[in-house]
Coordinates of C-alpha atoms and ligand atoms in Angstrom, one line a residue:
X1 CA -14.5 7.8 -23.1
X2 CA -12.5 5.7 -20.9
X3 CA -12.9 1.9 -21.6
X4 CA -13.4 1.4 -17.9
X5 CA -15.9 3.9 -17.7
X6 CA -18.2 2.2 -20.3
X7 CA -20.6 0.2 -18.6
X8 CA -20.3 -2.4 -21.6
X9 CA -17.2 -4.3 -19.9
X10 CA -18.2 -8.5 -19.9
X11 CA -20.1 -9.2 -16.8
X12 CA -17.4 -11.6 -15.9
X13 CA -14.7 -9.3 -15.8
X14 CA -13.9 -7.5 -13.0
X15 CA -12.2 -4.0 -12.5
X16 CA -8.9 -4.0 -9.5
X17 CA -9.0 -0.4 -8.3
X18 CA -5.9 0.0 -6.9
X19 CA -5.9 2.2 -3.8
X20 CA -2.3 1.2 -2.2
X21 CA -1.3 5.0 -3.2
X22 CA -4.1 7.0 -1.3
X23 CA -6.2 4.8 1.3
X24 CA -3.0 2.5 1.4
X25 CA -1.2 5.5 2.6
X26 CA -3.8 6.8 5.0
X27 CA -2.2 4.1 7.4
X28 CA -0.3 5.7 10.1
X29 CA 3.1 5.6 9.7
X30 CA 3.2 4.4 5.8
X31 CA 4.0 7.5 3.9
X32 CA 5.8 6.7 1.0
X33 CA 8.2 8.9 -1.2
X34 CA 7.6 10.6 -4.4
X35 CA 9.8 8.3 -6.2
X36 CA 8.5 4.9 -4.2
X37 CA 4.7 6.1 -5.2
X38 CA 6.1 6.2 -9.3
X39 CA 8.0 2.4 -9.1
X40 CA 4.8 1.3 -7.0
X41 CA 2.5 2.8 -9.9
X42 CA 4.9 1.1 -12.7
X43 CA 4.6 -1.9 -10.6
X44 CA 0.7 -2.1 -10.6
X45 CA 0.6 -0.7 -14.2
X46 CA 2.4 -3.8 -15.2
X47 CA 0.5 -6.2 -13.2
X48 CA -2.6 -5.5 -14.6
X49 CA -4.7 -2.8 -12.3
X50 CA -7.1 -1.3 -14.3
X51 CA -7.1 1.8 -12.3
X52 CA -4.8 3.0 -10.0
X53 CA -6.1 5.8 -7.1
X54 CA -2.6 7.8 -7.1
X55 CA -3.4 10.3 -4.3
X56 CA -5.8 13.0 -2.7
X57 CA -4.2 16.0 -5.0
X58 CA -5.4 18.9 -2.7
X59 CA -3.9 17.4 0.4
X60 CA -0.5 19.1 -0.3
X61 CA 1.8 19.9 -3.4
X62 CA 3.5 16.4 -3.1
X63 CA 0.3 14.3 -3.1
X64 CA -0.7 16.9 -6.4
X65 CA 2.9 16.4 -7.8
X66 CA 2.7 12.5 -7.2
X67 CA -0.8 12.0 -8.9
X68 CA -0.2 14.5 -11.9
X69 CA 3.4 12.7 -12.6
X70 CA 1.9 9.6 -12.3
X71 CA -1.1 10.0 -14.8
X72 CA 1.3 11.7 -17.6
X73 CA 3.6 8.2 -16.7
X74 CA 0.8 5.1 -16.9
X75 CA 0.6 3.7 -20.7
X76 CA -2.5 1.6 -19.4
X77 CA -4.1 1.4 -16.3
X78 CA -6.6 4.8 -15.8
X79 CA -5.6 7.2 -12.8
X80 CA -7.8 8.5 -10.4
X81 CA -7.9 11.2 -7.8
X82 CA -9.4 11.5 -4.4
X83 CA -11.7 14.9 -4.2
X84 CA -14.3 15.7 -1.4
X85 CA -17.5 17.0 -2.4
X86 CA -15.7 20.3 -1.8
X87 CA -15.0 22.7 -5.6
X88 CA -11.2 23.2 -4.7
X89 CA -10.7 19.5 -4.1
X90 CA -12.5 18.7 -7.6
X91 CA -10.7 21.1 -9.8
X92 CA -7.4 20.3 -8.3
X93 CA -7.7 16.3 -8.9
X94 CA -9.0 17.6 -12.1
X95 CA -6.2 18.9 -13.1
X96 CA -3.9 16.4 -11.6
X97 CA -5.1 13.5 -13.6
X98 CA -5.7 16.0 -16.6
X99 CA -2.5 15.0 -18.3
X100 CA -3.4 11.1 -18.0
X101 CA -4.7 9.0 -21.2
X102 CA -7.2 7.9 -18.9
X103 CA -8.2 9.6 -16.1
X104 CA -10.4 9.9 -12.8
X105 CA -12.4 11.7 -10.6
X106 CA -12.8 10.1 -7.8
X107 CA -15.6 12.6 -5.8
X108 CA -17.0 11.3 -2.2
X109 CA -19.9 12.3 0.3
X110 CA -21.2 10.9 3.6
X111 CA -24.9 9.6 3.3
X112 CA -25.1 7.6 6.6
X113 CA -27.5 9.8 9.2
X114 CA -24.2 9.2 12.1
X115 CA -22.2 11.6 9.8
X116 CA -24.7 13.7 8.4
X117 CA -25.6 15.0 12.1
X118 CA -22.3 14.6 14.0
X119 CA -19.7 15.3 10.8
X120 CA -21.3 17.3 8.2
X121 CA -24.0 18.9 10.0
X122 CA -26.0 18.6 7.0
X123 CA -29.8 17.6 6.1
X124 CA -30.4 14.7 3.5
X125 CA -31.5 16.8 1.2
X126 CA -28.6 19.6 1.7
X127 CA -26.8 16.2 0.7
X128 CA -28.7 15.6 -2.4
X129 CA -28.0 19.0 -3.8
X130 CA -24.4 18.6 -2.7
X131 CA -23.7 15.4 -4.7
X132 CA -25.8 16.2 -8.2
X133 CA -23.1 20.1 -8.0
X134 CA -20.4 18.2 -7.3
X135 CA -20.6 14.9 -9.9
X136 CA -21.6 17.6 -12.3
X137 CA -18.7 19.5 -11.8
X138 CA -16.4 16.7 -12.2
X139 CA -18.1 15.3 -15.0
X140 CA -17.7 18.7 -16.7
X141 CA -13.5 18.4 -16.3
X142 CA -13.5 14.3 -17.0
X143 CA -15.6 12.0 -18.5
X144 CA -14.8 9.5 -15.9
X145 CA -15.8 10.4 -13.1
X146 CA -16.5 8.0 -9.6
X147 CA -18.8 8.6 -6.7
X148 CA -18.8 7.4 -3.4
X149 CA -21.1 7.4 -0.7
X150 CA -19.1 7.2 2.6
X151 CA -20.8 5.0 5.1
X152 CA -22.9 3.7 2.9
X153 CA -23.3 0.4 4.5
X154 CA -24.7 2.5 7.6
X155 CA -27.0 4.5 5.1
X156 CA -30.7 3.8 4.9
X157 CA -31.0 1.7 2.1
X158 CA -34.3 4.5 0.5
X159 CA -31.9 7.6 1.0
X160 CA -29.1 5.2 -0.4
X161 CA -30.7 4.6 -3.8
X162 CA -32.3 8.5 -3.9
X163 CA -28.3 9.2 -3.4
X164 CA -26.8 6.9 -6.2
X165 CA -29.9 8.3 -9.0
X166 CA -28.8 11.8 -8.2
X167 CA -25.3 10.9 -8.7
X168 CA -25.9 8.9 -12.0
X169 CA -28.5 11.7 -13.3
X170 CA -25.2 14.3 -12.6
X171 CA -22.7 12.3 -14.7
X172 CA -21.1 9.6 -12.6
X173 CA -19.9 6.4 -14.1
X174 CA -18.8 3.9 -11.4
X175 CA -20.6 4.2 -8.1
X176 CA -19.0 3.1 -5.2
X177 CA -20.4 1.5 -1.7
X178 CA -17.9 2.0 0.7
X179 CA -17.8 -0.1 3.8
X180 CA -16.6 2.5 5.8
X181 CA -15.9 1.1 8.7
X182 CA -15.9 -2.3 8.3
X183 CA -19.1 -3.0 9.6
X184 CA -21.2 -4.8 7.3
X185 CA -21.0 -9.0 6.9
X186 CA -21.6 -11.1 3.3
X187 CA -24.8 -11.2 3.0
X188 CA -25.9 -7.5 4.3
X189 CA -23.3 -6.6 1.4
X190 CA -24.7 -8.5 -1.3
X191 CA -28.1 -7.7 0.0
X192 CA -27.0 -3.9 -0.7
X193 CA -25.5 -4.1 -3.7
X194 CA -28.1 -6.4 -5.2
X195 CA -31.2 -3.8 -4.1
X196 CA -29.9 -0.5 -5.5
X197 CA -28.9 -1.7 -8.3
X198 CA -32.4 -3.3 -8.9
X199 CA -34.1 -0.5 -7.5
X200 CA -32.2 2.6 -9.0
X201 CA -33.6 3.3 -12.5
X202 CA -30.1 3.8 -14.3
X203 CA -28.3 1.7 -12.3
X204 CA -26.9 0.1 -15.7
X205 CA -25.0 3.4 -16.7
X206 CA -22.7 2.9 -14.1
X207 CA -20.2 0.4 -13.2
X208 CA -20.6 -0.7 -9.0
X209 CA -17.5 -0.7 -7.0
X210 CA -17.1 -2.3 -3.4
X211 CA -14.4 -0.4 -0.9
X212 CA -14.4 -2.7 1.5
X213 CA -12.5 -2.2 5.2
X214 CA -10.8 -5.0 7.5
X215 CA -11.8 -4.0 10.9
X216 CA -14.0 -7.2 11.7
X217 CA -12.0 -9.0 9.7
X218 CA -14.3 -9.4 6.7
X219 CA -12.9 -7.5 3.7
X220 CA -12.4 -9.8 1.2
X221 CA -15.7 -12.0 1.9
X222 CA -17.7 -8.8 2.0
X223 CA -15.6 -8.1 -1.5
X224 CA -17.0 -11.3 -3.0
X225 CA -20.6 -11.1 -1.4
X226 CA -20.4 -7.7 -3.5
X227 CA -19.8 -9.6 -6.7
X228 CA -22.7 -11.3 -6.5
X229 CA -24.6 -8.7 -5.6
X230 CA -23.7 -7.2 -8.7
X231 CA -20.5 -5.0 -7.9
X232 CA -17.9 -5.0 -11.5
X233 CA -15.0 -2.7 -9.7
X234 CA -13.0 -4.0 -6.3
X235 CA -11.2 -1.5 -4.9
X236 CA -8.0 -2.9 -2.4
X237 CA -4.6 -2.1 -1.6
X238 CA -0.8 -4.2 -1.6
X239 CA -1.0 -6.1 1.5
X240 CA -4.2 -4.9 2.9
X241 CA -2.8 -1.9 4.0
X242 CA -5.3 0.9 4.6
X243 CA -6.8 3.4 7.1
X244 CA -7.5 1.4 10.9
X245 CA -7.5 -2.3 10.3
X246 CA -6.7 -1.9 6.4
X247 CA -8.5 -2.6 3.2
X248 CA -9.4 -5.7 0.9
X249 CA -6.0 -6.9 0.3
X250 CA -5.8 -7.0 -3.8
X251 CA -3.8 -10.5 -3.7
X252 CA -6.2 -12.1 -1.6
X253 CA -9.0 -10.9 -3.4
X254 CA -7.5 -11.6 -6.8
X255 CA -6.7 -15.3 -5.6
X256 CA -9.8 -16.0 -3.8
X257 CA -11.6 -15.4 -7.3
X258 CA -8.8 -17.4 -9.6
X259 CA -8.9 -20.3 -7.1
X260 CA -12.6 -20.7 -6.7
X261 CA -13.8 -20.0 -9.9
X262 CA -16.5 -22.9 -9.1
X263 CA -18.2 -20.4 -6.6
X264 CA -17.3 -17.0 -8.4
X265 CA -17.7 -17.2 -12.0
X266 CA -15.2 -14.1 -12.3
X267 CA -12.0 -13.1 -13.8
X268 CA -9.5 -10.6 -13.3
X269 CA -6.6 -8.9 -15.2
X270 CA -4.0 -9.6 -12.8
X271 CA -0.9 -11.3 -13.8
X272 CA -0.5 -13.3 -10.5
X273 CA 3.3 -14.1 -10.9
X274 CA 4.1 -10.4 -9.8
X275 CA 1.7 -10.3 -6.4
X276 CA 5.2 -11.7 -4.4
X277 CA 7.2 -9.1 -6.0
X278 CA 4.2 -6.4 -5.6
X279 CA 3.7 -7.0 -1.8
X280 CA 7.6 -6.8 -0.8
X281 CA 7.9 -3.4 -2.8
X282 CA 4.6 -2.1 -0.8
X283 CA 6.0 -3.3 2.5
X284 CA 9.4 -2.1 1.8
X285 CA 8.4 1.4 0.3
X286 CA 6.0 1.4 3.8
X287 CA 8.1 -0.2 6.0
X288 CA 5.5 -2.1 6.8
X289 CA 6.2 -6.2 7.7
X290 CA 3.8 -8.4 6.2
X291 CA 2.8 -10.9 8.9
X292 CA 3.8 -13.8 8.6
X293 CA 1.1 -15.9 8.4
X294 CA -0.5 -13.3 5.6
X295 CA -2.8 -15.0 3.2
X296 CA -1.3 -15.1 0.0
X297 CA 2.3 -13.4 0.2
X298 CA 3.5 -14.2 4.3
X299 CA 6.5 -15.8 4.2
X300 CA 4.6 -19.1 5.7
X301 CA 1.9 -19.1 3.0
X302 CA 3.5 -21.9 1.6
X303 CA 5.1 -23.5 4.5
X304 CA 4.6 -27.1 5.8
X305 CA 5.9 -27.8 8.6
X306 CA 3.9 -30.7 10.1
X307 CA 5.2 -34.7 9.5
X308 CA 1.6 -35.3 8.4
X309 CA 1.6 -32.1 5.8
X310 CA 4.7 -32.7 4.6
X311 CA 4.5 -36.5 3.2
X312 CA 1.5 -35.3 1.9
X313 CA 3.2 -32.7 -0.1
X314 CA 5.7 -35.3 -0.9
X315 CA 3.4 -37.5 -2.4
X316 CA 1.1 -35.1 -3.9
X317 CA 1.4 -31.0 -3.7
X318 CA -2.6 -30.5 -4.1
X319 CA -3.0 -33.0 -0.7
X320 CA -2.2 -29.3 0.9
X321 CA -2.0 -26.8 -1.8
X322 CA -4.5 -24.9 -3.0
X323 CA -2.9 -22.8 -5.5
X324 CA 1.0 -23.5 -6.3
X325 CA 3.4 -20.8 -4.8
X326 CA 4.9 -20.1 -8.2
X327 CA 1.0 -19.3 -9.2
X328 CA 2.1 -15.8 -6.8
X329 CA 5.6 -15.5 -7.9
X330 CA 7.3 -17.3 -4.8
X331 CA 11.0 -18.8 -5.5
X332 CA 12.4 -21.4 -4.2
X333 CA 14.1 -20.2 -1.3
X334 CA 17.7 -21.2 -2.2
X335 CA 21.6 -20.9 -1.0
X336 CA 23.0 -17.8 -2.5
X337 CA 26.3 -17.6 -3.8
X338 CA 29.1 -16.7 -1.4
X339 CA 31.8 -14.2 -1.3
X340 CA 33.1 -15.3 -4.3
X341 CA 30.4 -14.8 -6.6
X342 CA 30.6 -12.4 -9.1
X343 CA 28.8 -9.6 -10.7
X344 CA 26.9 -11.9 -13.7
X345 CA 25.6 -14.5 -11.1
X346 CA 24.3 -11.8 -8.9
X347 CA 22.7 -10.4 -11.7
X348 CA 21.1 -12.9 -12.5
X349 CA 20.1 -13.5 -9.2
X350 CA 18.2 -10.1 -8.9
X351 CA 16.7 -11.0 -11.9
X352 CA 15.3 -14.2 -10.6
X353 CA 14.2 -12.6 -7.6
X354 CA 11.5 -10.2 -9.8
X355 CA 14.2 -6.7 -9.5
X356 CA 14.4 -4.9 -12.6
X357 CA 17.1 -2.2 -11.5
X358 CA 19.3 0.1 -13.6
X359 CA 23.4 -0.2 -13.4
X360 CA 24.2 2.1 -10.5
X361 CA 21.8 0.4 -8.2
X362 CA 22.7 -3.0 -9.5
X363 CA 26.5 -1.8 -8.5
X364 CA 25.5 -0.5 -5.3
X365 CA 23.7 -3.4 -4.3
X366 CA 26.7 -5.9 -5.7
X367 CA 28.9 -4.1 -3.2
X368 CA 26.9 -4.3 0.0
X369 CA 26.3 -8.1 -1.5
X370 CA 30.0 -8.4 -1.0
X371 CA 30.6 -6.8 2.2
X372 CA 27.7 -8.8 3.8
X373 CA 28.9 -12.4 1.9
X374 CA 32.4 -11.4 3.8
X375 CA 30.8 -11.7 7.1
X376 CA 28.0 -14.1 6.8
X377 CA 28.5 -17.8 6.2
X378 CA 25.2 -18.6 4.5
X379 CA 23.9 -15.1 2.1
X380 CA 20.2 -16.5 1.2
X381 CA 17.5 -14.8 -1.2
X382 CA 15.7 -12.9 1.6
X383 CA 19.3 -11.7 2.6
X384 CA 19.5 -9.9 -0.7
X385 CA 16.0 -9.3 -1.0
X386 CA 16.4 -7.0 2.7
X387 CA 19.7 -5.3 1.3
X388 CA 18.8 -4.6 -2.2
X389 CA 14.8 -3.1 -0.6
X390 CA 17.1 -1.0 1.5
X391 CA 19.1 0.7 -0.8
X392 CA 16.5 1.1 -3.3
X393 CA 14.8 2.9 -0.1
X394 CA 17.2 4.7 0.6
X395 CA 18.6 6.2 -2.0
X396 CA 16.6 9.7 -2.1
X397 CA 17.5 10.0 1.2
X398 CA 19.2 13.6 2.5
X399 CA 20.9 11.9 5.2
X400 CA 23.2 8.8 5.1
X401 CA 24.5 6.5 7.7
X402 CA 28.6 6.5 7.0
X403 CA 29.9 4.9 9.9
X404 CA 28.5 3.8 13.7
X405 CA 30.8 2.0 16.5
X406 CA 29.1 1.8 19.6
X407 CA 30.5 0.6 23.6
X408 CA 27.8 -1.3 25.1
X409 CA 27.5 -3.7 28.1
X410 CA 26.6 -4.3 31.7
X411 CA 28.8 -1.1 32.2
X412 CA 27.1 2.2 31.3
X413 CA 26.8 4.5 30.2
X414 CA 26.4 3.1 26.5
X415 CA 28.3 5.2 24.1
X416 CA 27.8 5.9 20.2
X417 CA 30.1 7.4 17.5
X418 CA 28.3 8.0 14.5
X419 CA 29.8 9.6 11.0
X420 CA 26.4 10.8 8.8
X421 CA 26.3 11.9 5.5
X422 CA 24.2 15.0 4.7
X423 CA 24.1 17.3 1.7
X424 CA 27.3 15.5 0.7
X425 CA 29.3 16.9 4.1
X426 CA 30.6 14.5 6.7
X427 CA 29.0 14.9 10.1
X428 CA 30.7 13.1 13.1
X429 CA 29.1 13.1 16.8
X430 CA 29.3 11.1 19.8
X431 CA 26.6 10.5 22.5
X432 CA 25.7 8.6 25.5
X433 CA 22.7 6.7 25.9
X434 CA 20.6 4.4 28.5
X435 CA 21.5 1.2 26.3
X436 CA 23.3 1.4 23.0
X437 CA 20.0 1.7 20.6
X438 CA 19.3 5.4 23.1
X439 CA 23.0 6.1 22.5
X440 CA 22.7 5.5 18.9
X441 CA 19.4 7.6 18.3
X442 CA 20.8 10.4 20.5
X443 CA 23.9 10.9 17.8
X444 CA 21.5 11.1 15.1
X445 CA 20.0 14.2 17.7
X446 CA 22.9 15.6 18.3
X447 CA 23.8 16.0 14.1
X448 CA 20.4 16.4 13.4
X449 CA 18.9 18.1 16.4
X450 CA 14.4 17.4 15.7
X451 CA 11.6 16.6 18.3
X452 CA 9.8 13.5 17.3
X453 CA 7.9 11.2 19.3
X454 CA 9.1 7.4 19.0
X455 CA 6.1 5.2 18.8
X456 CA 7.6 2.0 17.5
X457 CA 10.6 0.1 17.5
X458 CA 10.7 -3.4 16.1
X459 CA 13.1 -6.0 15.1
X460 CA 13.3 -9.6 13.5
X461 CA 15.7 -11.6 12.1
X462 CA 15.5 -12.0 8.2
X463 CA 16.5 -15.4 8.2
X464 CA 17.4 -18.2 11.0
X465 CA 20.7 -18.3 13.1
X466 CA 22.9 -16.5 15.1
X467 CA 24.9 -14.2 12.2
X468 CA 21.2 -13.4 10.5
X469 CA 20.7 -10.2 9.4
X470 CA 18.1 -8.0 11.9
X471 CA 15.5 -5.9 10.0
X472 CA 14.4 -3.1 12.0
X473 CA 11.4 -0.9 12.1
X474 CA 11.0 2.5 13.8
X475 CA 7.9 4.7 13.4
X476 CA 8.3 8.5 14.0
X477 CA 5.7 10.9 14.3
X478 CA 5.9 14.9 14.6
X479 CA 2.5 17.3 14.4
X480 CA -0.2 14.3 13.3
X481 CA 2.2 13.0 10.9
X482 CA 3.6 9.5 11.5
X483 CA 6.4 7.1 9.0
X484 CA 8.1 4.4 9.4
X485 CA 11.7 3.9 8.4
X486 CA 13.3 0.2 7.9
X487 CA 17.0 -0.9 8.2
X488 CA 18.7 -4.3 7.8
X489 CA 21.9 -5.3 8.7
X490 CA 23.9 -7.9 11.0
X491 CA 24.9 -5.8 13.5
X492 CA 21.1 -4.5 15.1
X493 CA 22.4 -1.1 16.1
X494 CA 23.6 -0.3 12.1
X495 CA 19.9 -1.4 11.8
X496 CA 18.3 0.4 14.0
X497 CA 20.4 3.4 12.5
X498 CA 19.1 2.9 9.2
X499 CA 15.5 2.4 10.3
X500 CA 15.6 5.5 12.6
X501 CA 17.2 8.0 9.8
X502 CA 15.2 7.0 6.9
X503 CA 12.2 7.7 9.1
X504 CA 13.7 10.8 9.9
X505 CA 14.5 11.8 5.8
X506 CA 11.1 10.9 5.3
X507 CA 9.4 13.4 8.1
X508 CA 11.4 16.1 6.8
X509 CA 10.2 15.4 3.5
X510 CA 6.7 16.1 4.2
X511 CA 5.0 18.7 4.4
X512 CA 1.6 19.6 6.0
X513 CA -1.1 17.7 4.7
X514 CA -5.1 17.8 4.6
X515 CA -6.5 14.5 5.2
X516 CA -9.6 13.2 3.1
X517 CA -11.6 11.5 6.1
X518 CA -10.0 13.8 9.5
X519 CA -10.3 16.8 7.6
X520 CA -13.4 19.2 8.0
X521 CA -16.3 18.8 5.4
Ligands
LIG1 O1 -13.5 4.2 3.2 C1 -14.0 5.1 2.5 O2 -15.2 5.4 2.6 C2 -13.1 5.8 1.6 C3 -13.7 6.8 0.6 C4 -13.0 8.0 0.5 C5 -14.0 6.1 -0.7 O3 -11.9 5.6 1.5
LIG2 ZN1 -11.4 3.7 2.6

């Protein structure tokens, strides 16, 4: 059995489920490659995650081919896979996560009386049966097997507890209360947690997990209300990143309990030096920004800006600091070396910076290194940081910016000449456009002709001044399905380029998928 599925782990410890992979990705727009899901599963392997949620297998042969590699991949962390109470859905995760040295089902039903009669059409007791055929089921391919209710925090708390027996009766080994929809506050959670676990008979052969989501704002306190209710497992995403407002953000959570150990007597397996590190890979694979002002891992986190802060700092870092930025794995932002550095010092560099890359994408990098050092004064670490997350984004890509020269001004029509790479073959267009970012996005048409509905377009400057490089972010979406694509560059149009055809590559990479929550019971 699974050392996370025994229910003898020390009450202190707690259990980071990692969902970045599967609710993570349920945000619109933040579909991430096959190849970002395995680095992003390496990358929470090595921080620690005790299990990882790789994917929803039967929602299409990529999701199936993403969770299956990644189990046969982790040397330590357990994986787990998404299945509705449905047969189909539990074989298939079944035999995604077959192949893993320790692996999940993860098996959900609504219990709340809202989806029971508007979603599932389906009495309480229908329910019942439903849950104690499905654990079973599960239990019979795995011996770890986890059970959600859905809605639980809008579930009578009676049919809640007749809903978690059945499930522990059929075989289930972590039980987890989902905030579905971010509605609950502390002390309802607690209250929860701490009542079916007192009132459910077996309550102690299973491990209780908290799912918490962000919408009022109150993930990570309903999180820790859960712990003292009783709950062992946290599940949370990289960055918060989720389906609406998000989930429990792991590196707040996994702060929140390091720092206050006073009021949560808890601990975590979390190496915290990587969190930095962990969120830029998320956002980057996403192309998703992290706000700036994010607990934790925004670039201001650690920023004082007022007189008053910063003699305080001066004199004393904990006048102001709660936890010391090199606690998460922040650098010191520092000058960079200039166009004459060479290959060791930038090495060394990307070393420092957390990267752990192999030679051609070290070489890769070094060169657009150069070519930006030649026309920007100052190169700093985000500079690199944006260059280096675009090429590692990139590099699956079909299609390839080459070239782009564009006329703009007060005089239009705005004209584009664009030279793409796809397959290997050249492709060279020209197009006119009502400003030069529609002139630019209209070449990319004309090579690759494709109906897509723009729904975002976004840019900031990665660092201060004029010559800065401008990271832009477009979100596509075609038939339900929505990514988002990121480029950064000095020149905003060879940005907005980038962004626009790697959220093209990665449209035309997917496929038609089921969703776990949108799709019918
Ligand atoms: O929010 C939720 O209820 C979920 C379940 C599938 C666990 O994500
Ligand atoms: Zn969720």
């Amino acid at each position: 059995m699974s050392s996370h599925s025994q229910t003898g782990t020390a009450k202190s410890q707690v259990l980071i489920f990692d969902t970045t992979l599967r609710d993570g990705e349920q945000s619109p727009g933040a579909t991430m490659t096959f190849e970002e899901k395995l680095d992003i599963a390496d990358m929470l392997d090595a921080m620690g995650v005790d299990i990882i949620e790789a994917g929803f297998p039967i929602a299409s042969i990529g999701d199936f081919e993403a969770v299956h590699a990644i189990a046969k991949r982790m040397k330590r962390a357990t994986v787990a896979g998404l299945a509705r109470a449905i047969n189909a859905d539990i074989d298939r995760a079944g035999e995604a996560v077959r192949v893993a040295q320790r692996g999940r089902i993860h098996t959900f039903v609504s219990t709340s009386p809202i989806h029971l009669e508007h979603q599932m059409r389906k009495t309480q007791a229908e329910v019942l049966d439903i849950i104690l055929a499905t654990v079973a089921r599960a239990r019979n391919l795995v011996e770890d097997v986890e059970w959600s209710a859905m809605d639980a925090t809008r579930t009578p708390i009676d049919y809640l507890c007749q809903c978690v027996d059945a499930a522990i009766r059929a075989g289930a080994t972590t039980i987890n209360l989902p905030d579905t929809v971010g509605y609950a506050t502390p002390d309802e959670h607690r209250e929860m947690f701490r009542q079916v676990r007192e009132r459910v008979a077996n309550s102690d052969k299973a491990i209780f997990s908290a799912h918490c989501h962000d919408d009022l704002g109150l993930a990570v306190a309903n999180s820790l209300a859960a712990l003292e209710g009783g709950a062992r497992q946290i599940e949370c995403t990289i960055n918060g990143i989720g389906e609406r407002a998000g989930n429990t953000a792991l590196e707040e959570i996994v702060m929140a309990i390091r720092t206050r150990g006073d009021m949560y007597p808890y601990q975590t397996g979390i190496e915290s030096k990587m969190l930095t590190r962990a969120s830029k890979t998320v956002s980057t694979a996403t192309s998703f920004p992290v706000q700036y002002n994010k607990a934790i891992v925004g670039r201001n986190a650690f920023a004082h800006e007022s007189g008053i802060h910063q003699d305080g700092m001066l004199k004393n870092q904990s006048t102001y600091e709660i936890m010391t930025p090199e606690s998460v794995g922040v650098q010191k932002t520092s000058l960079v070396m200039g166009k004459h550095s060479g290959r060791a010092a930038f090495k060394d560099k990307l070393k420092a910076l957390g990267y752990d890359l192999g030679d051609n994408q070290i070489e890769d990098a070094f060169v657009r290194f150069k070519a930006l050092a030649d026309r920007k004064k100052h190169v700093y670490d985000e500079d690199i940081e944006a260059l280096v997350d675009d090429n590692i984004a990139t590099a699956h890509d079909r299609a390839k910016l080459v070239s782009l020269s564009v006329i703009a001004g007060t005089r239009g029509p705005q004209r584009a000449t664009m030279k793409i790479e796809i397959d290997g073959r050249v492709v060279t267009e020209e197009a006119e456009g009502n400003g030069p970012v529609d002139a630019t996005f209209n070449c990319i048409k004309a090579i690759m002709p494709h109906e897509v509905t723009l729904e975002l377009y976004q840019v900031h400057a990665v660092t201060e001044g004029t010559d800065a490089q401008a990271e832009v972010s477009v979100r596509l979406s075609r038939d339900g399905n929505s990514v988002t694509g990121r480029g950064a560059d000095p020149d905003t149009l060879v940005s907005s380029a980038r962004a626009y055809l790697m959220a093209l590559n990665k449209l035309e990479a997917r496929g038609a998928r089921v969703h776990p929550q949108r799709a019918a019971e």
